[in-house]
Amino acid sequence: MGNFDRSMSLAGEPPKALNTSQKLAVVTGMTGMGILILQLFNLNLGNSALWLSISILAIFAGIIWFSQAAYAHKQKGIKNDGVWFKSISSRGVLAWMAGIALTGFYIVLYFYPEYLGLVKDGDNMGLIALFDPLSKALSGNPASQWFVYGTLYTVAILAFGAKFLWKYRHNKYEQLRTVSVMFFQTAFAFFIPEIMARLNGDLPYYDLKNMWPLNYYNFERYRINGFIDSGSVGMTMLFFGIISIFVISPFLTYKYGKRWYCSWVCGCGGLAETAGDSFRHLSDKSKFAWKVERWVVHSVVVFVTLMTTAVIYSYLGNDTSKYWLTKTMFISGVAIILTAVFAWVMIYKREELEKDAKYGAIGYFTIIAVLLGMHFFSGNGSIFIFKAETLRTTYSFLIGSIFSGVIGTGFYPIFGNRVWCRFGCPMAAILGFQQRLFSKFRITTNGGQCISCGNCSTYCEMGIDVRAYAQKGANIVRSSCVGCGICSAVCPRGVLKLENGPEKGRINSKDILLGNDVDLMDLVNNK
Amino acid sequence: MEHIVIIGNGISGTTLARHIRKLSDKKITIISAESDYFFSRTALMYVYMGHMKFEHTQPYENWFWKKNNIDLVNGFVDKVETDAKKLLLKGGTSISYDKLIIATGSKPNKIGWPGQGLKGVQGLYSKQDLEMLEKNAPNNKVCNRAVIVGGGLIGIEMAEMLRSREIPVTFLVREKSFWNGVLPAGESAMINEHILEHHIDLQLNTNLEKIISDENGRAKAVVTDKGETIECNVVGLTAGVTPNIDFLKDSDIELGKGVKVNRFLETNVKDIFAIGDCAEQHENIGHRRPIEAVWYTGRMMGEALAQTICGQKRAYNPGHWFNSAKFLDIEYQTYGWVFSEQSKKNTEQHFHWRHPQEKVCITVAFDNDSHKFLGINTFGIRMRHEIFDQWLTENKDMDHVMTFLKDANFDPEFYTLYEDEIVAKYNADFNKNISPKKKSWKRIFSIA
């Protein structure tokens, strides 16, 4: 009884020790990691290909063995036993250590790749050199820090994906979705771009499943030139990049909600769902966090729109005889599109927005309108207060590296696994906007069956207070919902279901829940 | 301004308060000695199992109450003075009320077993019970074995909780098969199997004789009516609950097992009402028992009484019966009435289907002569509440239910569906020729 600890939870501290298999599995996995870490100190182990294979295999084996030891002897079903008692998954010492280590890794990766062994104009050393054989086998080029990162990222998604599949083996939705993110990461983010680089050296590295504004750099001058110079393949890719924003993604989001992307395709989502699954319950569900989320994520969208407009604007010309797309044409086009979206929302979808969202939208729209207007009054190059290049580097530093990598992933063990998706991802915000305003998707609540237990809210990685809706019997049509389906999975009463149904009646709310025999019309009329 | 005082901050009292606030600006006070803020009692097990922290079981953030002008008082009501319209709290403070609502819920049954007062012997109902279990059974070193007595929903939850910390559990069940007073035989048998799969030592047909004490007054073993002595450190008594109304014994309020109320949830004393587990109806409503210790009925009474208190007098008129539970990994839902073999009438006939490998089954009850659909139990299949509610209201027959069964499925996407097999078995059992209709959103949404 000495270990009765109220600080962790009402229920103190039960056994949290690993079983023998799990301990051995940890040793195996850590050996694999150890090889990588040794390389950081430039310890030359000789045969890189062999040691890299051993390292990656050991990491794989360790994680899969661990999962087997954790779940194989249990009945299939939700097994979150002790999640809040384990140091790693309850913001304990291990969580902080992991968070600091991951954050440190990201800082080195983004800003000091030379410490990983990256050598400009020469042979790589250390960790990056270890990955050279694999990189050469795939693309013919030596490895870069991004190749190292991409490989480890893919390994993490595959190995922890296997763990996820084991843990949720009773749930086909979770299984299919996980196989899907594992596939898209391995094929689209890892192998295909490398192989395309080998086939056509001038083609920019292009992860086809990434779309603007997540890949905010896609319309920069060097990429556009790369696409154009690569002939029909490049032009197809450029065209694909554009229709994926304006056609493919709105259509799929209309049919299935934003989950088709965030939980089935996206690499950030892929890592969050697999390696991040042990941290999903750490997201903040308070109303305060929700307010912060709305302001931050929408500001990021405005910023990325401004930035991309400025970047494209900066390399367009004014001479109609030389360019079919001139600065004026482009800027007018952007203004027309933004106005059309704004007008459509304010005219037809007004009722679906919260008051602060309306003020925010009007405010942001005014800013954009003013900035666009400046185009016609100022000289070339700096239509915005800042130079396009300043905007781009600021975005790339603040959002592209610090937010998406350093905080987004590094802080998994502290703030949960979807910090980036929830607060920072402009793509998720745009898809969420579509999901909220026009989509067949919703989470249906089952009549009067909710017991307000709170499992759904606790395990919502996006910090949605699912229970608040379920206990009112209201469908959940939140723009942040990525459709991971875990709320439905952990619900002990079968109250929640992800559905693509008719749009009519999607947003509902009930005065009295099902079960009480009252004449609802009578009740409403008597009010 | 009228002062509404609610004793008890469980689902009934809280629902009542919220709905009164929606409908009026009356002064509302909720008194509880159990916890400062409303929490979901049904979720206590997940706190012990480490799925959630206690704060996660609280559906509203702490600022909610002040913002909605609902006063919370942490106190224990000793006495109700109905003439003076006053409550006396332990410690001497008093609170006067204009309308009083008793929503004090239940407490675990103690049937009079020898040794039931020993240390290490406990029920599982309140937050304090959970804290006690944490002290009694923090791990399998302090608690080498636990014995649970009573084969109901709390018993199996307690077994699941203890097993999550790998504490050996012996489960003494008086009946021949788990919960067979409520469940039909096939379902009860399936749960028996599932309990054993979880390495719970299920002893059916076994009663507790006495609990034996060690030299410090702690339970050290139990003796069963089969003469077996089982050493253990914790004894869980989960043989049902009774209304928690001892503090009303000396008052003018009419009591039976619970607080006696009419269909308007009024007691015999003007301006005093009772809702939830502690309320006892004078007469059964339909097949319902006079006292229903069920989450949903507590909530529904809160909803109904709020209307009455806010000036639209409305009887408590529960619709079609429904309930749900989870037996370890098997989810259970029920809509309408499916009685066990022990309690069903001759006119009630059952159709039972069970999956050959998985722990999935359903039982549908119907009237023998008219084939009218009476109710359904589902295990491992989720069903849509609205659909069954509608079918029960419209008195649909079995053929209709089977034909449109696919509309009622509420399982997550991509799950294996069993309706074709279920209907095939129905056709075989009753010599029918029904082909199930494809799921139709149009039909579903004309109801939901």
Coordinates of C-alpha atoms in Angstrom, one line a residue, chain A residues 234-504:
Chain A
G234 CA 6.5 17.1 -65.1
M235 CA 3.5 18.9 -66.6
T236 CA 1.2 16.0 -65.5
M237 CA 2.5 16.3 -62.0
L238 CA 2.0 20.1 -61.9
F239 CA -1.5 19.6 -63.3
F240 CA -2.2 16.9 -60.7
G241 CA -0.9 19.2 -58.0
I242 CA -3.5 21.8 -59.0
I243 CA -6.5 19.6 -59.5
S244 CA -5.8 17.8 -56.3
I245 CA -6.5 21.1 -54.5
F246 CA -9.5 22.2 -56.5
V247 CA -11.2 19.0 -57.6
I248 CA -10.0 15.8 -56.0
S249 CA -9.9 16.8 -52.4
P250 CA -13.2 18.7 -52.2
F251 CA -14.9 15.8 -53.9
L252 CA -13.5 13.1 -51.6
T253 CA -14.2 15.3 -48.6
Y254 CA -17.7 15.8 -49.7
K255 CA -18.2 12.0 -50.0
Y256 CA -16.2 10.8 -47.0
G257 CA -15.2 13.7 -44.8
K258 CA -11.6 14.8 -44.4
R259 CA -10.7 11.4 -43.0
W260 CA -10.0 10.1 -46.5
Y261 CA -6.8 12.2 -46.3
C262 CA -6.0 12.7 -42.6
S263 CA -6.5 9.1 -41.4
W264 CA -6.1 7.1 -44.6
V265 CA -3.4 8.8 -46.7
C266 CA -1.4 11.5 -45.0
G267 CA 2.1 10.8 -43.7
C268 CA 1.8 13.1 -40.7
G269 CA -1.5 11.4 -39.8
G270 CA 0.2 8.0 -40.5
L271 CA 2.9 8.6 -37.9
A272 CA 0.4 10.0 -35.4
E273 CA -1.9 7.0 -35.8
T274 CA 0.9 4.4 -35.5
A275 CA 3.9 5.6 -33.4
G276 CA 1.6 8.2 -31.8
D277 CA -1.2 5.9 -30.8
S278 CA 0.1 5.5 -27.3
F279 CA -0.2 9.2 -26.7
R280 CA -3.7 10.0 -28.2
H281 CA -5.3 10.4 -24.8
L282 CA -2.9 13.3 -23.9
S283 CA -4.6 15.9 -26.1
D284 CA -6.2 18.8 -24.2
K285 CA -10.0 18.7 -24.3
S286 CA -10.8 21.9 -22.5
K287 CA -12.9 24.6 -24.1
F288 CA -9.9 26.9 -23.8
A289 CA -7.8 24.6 -26.0
W290 CA -10.6 24.5 -28.6
K291 CA -10.6 28.3 -28.8
V292 CA -6.8 28.4 -29.2
E293 CA -7.0 25.7 -31.9
R294 CA -9.6 27.7 -33.9
W295 CA -7.6 30.9 -34.0
V296 CA -4.2 29.3 -34.5
V297 CA -5.1 26.9 -37.3
H298 CA -7.1 29.4 -39.3
S299 CA -4.4 32.0 -38.9
V300 CA -2.0 29.4 -40.4
V301 CA -4.3 29.0 -43.4
V302 CA -4.4 32.7 -44.0
F303 CA -0.7 32.9 -43.7
V304 CA 0.0 30.1 -46.1
T305 CA -2.5 31.5 -48.6
L306 CA -0.8 34.9 -48.5
M307 CA 2.6 33.4 -48.6
T308 CA 1.9 31.2 -51.7
T309 CA 0.2 34.1 -53.5
A310 CA 3.2 36.3 -52.8
V311 CA 5.7 33.6 -53.9
I312 CA 4.0 32.9 -57.2
Y313 CA 3.4 36.6 -57.7
S314 CA 7.1 37.4 -57.2
Y315 CA 8.2 35.3 -60.2
L316 CA 5.4 36.2 -62.6
G317 CA 5.9 39.1 -65.1
N318 CA 3.8 41.9 -66.3
D319 CA 4.3 41.6 -70.0
T320 CA 1.2 40.0 -71.6
S321 CA 3.2 39.1 -74.7
K322 CA 5.7 37.0 -72.8
Y323 CA 3.6 35.3 -70.1
W324 CA 0.1 34.0 -70.5
L325 CA -0.3 34.4 -66.7
T326 CA 0.6 37.9 -65.7
K327 CA 0.9 39.4 -62.2
T328 CA -2.4 41.2 -62.6
M329 CA -4.2 38.2 -64.0
F330 CA -3.0 36.0 -61.2
I331 CA -3.7 38.4 -58.4
S332 CA -7.2 39.1 -59.8
G333 CA -7.8 35.4 -60.0
V334 CA -6.8 34.9 -56.4
A335 CA -9.1 37.7 -55.3
I336 CA -12.0 36.3 -57.3
I337 CA -11.6 32.8 -55.8
L338 CA -11.3 34.1 -52.3
T339 CA -14.2 36.4 -52.7
A340 CA -16.3 33.6 -54.2
V341 CA -15.5 31.3 -51.3
F342 CA -16.2 34.0 -48.7
A343 CA -19.5 35.0 -50.4
W344 CA -20.7 31.5 -50.7
V345 CA -20.0 30.8 -47.0
M346 CA -21.6 34.0 -45.8
I347 CA -24.7 33.7 -47.9
Y348 CA -25.4 30.0 -47.8
K349 CA -23.6 28.6 -44.8
R350 CA -23.9 31.4 -42.3
E351 CA -25.9 29.5 -39.7
E352 CA -23.3 26.8 -39.5
L353 CA -20.5 29.1 -38.2
E354 CA -19.9 30.2 -34.7
K355 CA -20.0 33.9 -34.0
D356 CA -16.3 34.2 -33.5
A357 CA -15.6 32.3 -36.7
K358 CA -17.7 34.8 -38.5
Y359 CA -15.8 37.8 -37.1
G360 CA -12.5 35.9 -37.8
A361 CA -13.5 35.3 -41.4
I362 CA -14.5 38.8 -42.0
G363 CA -11.4 40.1 -40.4
Y364 CA -9.1 37.9 -42.4
F365 CA -10.9 38.5 -45.6
T366 CA -10.5 42.3 -45.1
I367 CA -6.7 41.8 -44.5
I368 CA -6.4 39.8 -47.7
A369 CA -8.5 42.3 -49.7
V370 CA -6.3 45.2 -48.5
L371 CA -3.1 43.4 -49.3
L372 CA -4.3 42.4 -52.7
G373 CA -5.4 45.9 -53.3
M374 CA -1.9 47.1 -52.7
H375 CA -0.8 45.3 -55.8
F376 CA -2.4 48.0 -57.9
F377 CA -0.9 50.8 -56.0
S378 CA 2.6 49.7 -55.4
G379 CA 5.6 48.9 -57.5
N380 CA 6.8 45.4 -58.4
G381 CA 8.1 42.8 -56.0
S382 CA 6.6 43.8 -52.7
I383 CA 2.8 43.8 -53.0
F384 CA 2.7 42.8 -49.4
I385 CA 4.3 44.6 -46.6
F386 CA 6.9 41.9 -46.5
K387 CA 8.9 40.6 -49.4
A388 CA 7.6 37.2 -50.7
E389 CA 10.9 35.6 -49.8
T390 CA 10.7 36.9 -46.2
L391 CA 7.2 35.4 -45.9
R392 CA 8.3 32.1 -47.3
T393 CA 11.3 31.7 -45.0
T394 CA 9.3 32.8 -42.0
Y395 CA 6.6 30.2 -42.8
S396 CA 9.1 27.5 -43.6
F397 CA 10.9 28.1 -40.3
L398 CA 7.9 28.7 -38.0
I399 CA 5.4 26.3 -39.5
G400 CA 7.3 23.9 -41.7
S401 CA 10.0 23.0 -39.3
I402 CA 9.3 24.2 -35.7
F403 CA 5.6 23.5 -35.7
S404 CA 5.2 20.4 -37.9
G405 CA 8.4 18.7 -36.8
V406 CA 9.9 19.9 -33.6
I407 CA 6.7 20.5 -31.7
G408 CA 4.3 18.4 -33.7
T409 CA 6.2 15.2 -33.3
G410 CA 8.7 15.9 -30.6
F411 CA 6.0 16.7 -28.2
Y412 CA 3.9 13.6 -28.8
P413 CA 4.5 12.3 -25.3
I414 CA 3.5 15.5 -23.7
F415 CA 0.6 17.1 -25.8
G416 CA -0.6 14.0 -27.6
N417 CA -0.1 12.8 -31.1
R418 CA -2.0 15.2 -33.3
V419 CA -0.7 18.6 -32.1
W420 CA 0.4 19.5 -35.6
C421 CA -2.7 18.2 -37.3
R422 CA -4.9 20.0 -34.8
F423 CA -3.2 23.4 -34.3
G424 CA -0.9 23.8 -37.3
C425 CA -1.8 21.9 -40.4
P426 CA -3.3 24.3 -43.0
M427 CA -4.4 21.3 -45.1
A428 CA -6.4 19.8 -42.2
A429 CA -7.9 23.3 -41.7
I430 CA -9.0 23.6 -45.3
L431 CA -10.3 20.0 -45.4
G432 CA -12.0 20.6 -42.1
F433 CA -13.7 23.7 -43.4
Q434 CA -15.1 21.6 -46.3
Q435 CA -16.1 18.9 -43.9
R436 CA -17.9 21.2 -41.6
L437 CA -19.8 23.0 -44.4
F438 CA -20.4 20.5 -47.1
S439 CA -19.9 16.8 -46.5
K440 CA -21.9 13.6 -46.0
F441 CA -19.6 12.7 -43.1
R442 CA -20.7 12.9 -39.5
I443 CA -20.4 10.8 -36.3
T444 CA -23.8 9.6 -35.5
T445 CA -24.8 9.1 -31.8
N446 CA -27.1 6.2 -31.0
G447 CA -30.4 7.4 -29.6
G448 CA -30.3 7.6 -25.8
Q449 CA -27.6 5.0 -25.2
C450 CA -24.7 7.3 -23.9
I451 CA -23.6 6.8 -20.3
S452 CA -21.3 9.8 -20.4
C453 CA -18.4 7.6 -19.4
G454 CA -15.9 9.7 -21.2
N455 CA -13.8 7.1 -23.0
C456 CA -14.6 8.8 -26.4
S457 CA -13.4 12.2 -25.2
T458 CA -10.4 10.8 -23.5
Y459 CA -9.2 8.9 -26.5
C460 CA -10.0 11.6 -29.1
E461 CA -6.6 12.6 -30.4
M462 CA -8.0 15.9 -31.8
G463 CA -9.2 17.0 -28.4
I464 CA -12.9 17.0 -29.3
D465 CA -15.2 16.6 -26.3
V466 CA -17.1 13.8 -28.1
R467 CA -19.1 13.0 -25.0
A468 CA -20.5 16.5 -24.9
Y469 CA -22.3 15.7 -28.2
A470 CA -23.0 12.1 -27.5
Q471 CA -24.8 12.8 -24.2
K472 CA -27.0 15.3 -26.0
G473 CA -27.7 12.8 -28.8
A474 CA -26.3 15.3 -31.3
N475 CA -24.3 14.2 -34.4
I476 CA -20.7 15.3 -34.4
V477 CA -19.8 17.5 -37.4
R478 CA -16.7 19.1 -36.1
S479 CA -14.2 20.4 -38.6
S480 CA -11.2 19.1 -36.7
C481 CA -12.5 15.5 -36.7
V482 CA -10.0 13.3 -38.7
G483 CA -12.3 10.3 -38.6
C484 CA -9.8 8.0 -36.9
G485 CA -12.8 6.1 -35.5
I486 CA -11.3 5.5 -32.1
C487 CA -14.2 7.1 -30.2
S488 CA -16.5 4.6 -31.8
A489 CA -14.0 1.8 -31.0
V490 CA -13.6 2.6 -27.3
C491 CA -17.2 3.3 -26.6
P492 CA -18.4 0.6 -24.3
R493 CA -22.1 1.0 -25.3
G494 CA -21.9 1.2 -29.0
V495 CA -23.1 4.8 -29.2
L496 CA -20.9 6.3 -31.9
K497 CA -20.6 5.5 -35.6
L498 CA -18.8 7.2 -38.4
E499 CA -21.2 7.6 -41.3
N500 CA -21.4 9.1 -44.7
G501 CA -25.1 9.6 -45.0
P502 CA -27.5 12.1 -46.6
E503 CA -26.6 15.8 -45.9
K504 CA -30.1 16.6 -44.9

